[in-house]
Amino acid sequence: MKKQSIEPLTDSIQIELKLKGKTSNGLALPDSHDYIQEAAKVIAVGPNVKDSRIKPGCTVFFKSWALQTVLYNDEKADFIEEKHCLAVVQK
């Protein structure tokens, strides 16, 4: 995996969204109701995230309207703030 150039700050959490529908070629089929799934894999956490259960590799549920997406040098990253996390999936 290449080193990321985008890193979360403060209490931001970088997440990886999963689209529910895909074609056989791997193209996403967003449905207006299913485009954002409220569960995502955590990629990185900012230095001020207080809940120690939120760490890279875990899954979190979050408020879907709280999602922020950035694009920099053709690299897309999705972020949420810690306060918008609703639950952590325990393994």
XYZ file of N, CA and C in Angstrom, residues 57-88:
96
model
N -8.520 0.080 10.830
C -8.927 -1.309 10.652
C -10.281 -1.640 11.256
N -10.753 -0.835 12.208
C -12.060 -1.126 12.810
C -13.175 -0.572 11.925
N -14.402 -0.950 12.233
C -15.571 -0.468 11.508
C -16.373 0.424 12.434
N -16.820 1.564 11.901
C -17.648 2.481 12.677
C -18.958 2.747 11.944
N -20.003 2.993 12.734
C -21.266 3.493 12.201
C -21.282 4.991 12.452
N -21.799 5.759 11.498
C -21.762 7.212 11.612
C -22.998 7.832 10.986
N -23.218 9.090 11.300
C -24.330 9.845 10.722
C -23.980 10.150 9.267
N -24.791 9.676 8.338
C -24.440 9.778 6.916
C -24.303 11.213 6.429
N -25.037 12.143 7.003
C -24.953 13.534 6.556
C -23.650 14.204 6.991
N -22.886 13.560 7.861
C -21.667 14.158 8.404
C -20.429 13.910 7.538
N -20.576 13.192 6.458
C -19.446 12.819 5.607
C -18.870 14.018 4.860
N -17.543 14.138 4.863
C -16.820 15.153 4.101
C -15.847 14.442 3.166
N -15.878 14.784 1.879
C -14.986 14.170 0.900
C -14.055 15.225 0.339
N -12.765 14.889 0.247
C -11.789 15.797 -0.354
C -11.089 15.083 -1.511
N -10.638 15.868 -2.476
C -9.895 15.345 -3.619
C -8.651 16.203 -3.780
N -7.493 15.553 -3.746
C -6.226 16.257 -3.875
C -5.282 15.407 -4.700
N -4.767 15.957 -5.801
C -3.854 15.221 -6.697
C -4.409 13.852 -7.069
N -5.667 13.824 -7.462
C -6.353 12.591 -7.874
C -6.490 11.566 -6.757
N -6.283 11.968 -5.521
C -6.475 11.084 -4.377
C -7.737 11.539 -3.644
N -8.699 10.630 -3.503
C -9.964 10.936 -2.839
C -9.910 10.401 -1.416
N -10.394 11.198 -0.475
C -10.424 10.759 0.917
C -11.736 11.196 1.557
N -12.344 10.304 2.343
C -13.590 10.581 3.049
C -13.298 10.699 4.536
N -13.912 11.705 5.168
C -13.674 11.974 6.582
C -14.982 12.176 7.332
N -14.961 11.835 8.607
C -16.020 12.195 9.538
C -15.347 12.700 10.803
N -16.079 13.433 11.623
C -15.552 13.858 12.912
C -15.936 12.815 13.958
N -15.121 12.703 14.981
C -15.368 11.711 16.027
C -16.765 11.850 16.629
N -17.227 13.066 16.821
C -18.542 13.277 17.444
C -19.700 12.735 16.616
N -19.467 12.419 15.337
C -20.520 11.870 14.484
C -20.505 10.339 14.423
N -19.579 9.720 15.138
C -19.557 8.255 15.227
C -20.652 7.802 16.183
N -21.406 6.814 15.776
C -22.499 6.303 16.596
C -22.124 5.031 17.317
N -21.272 4.213 16.689
C -20.898 2.929 17.287
C -19.636 2.395 16.632
N -18.954 1.528 17.371
C -17.773 0.818 16.867
C -18.095 -0.664 16.894
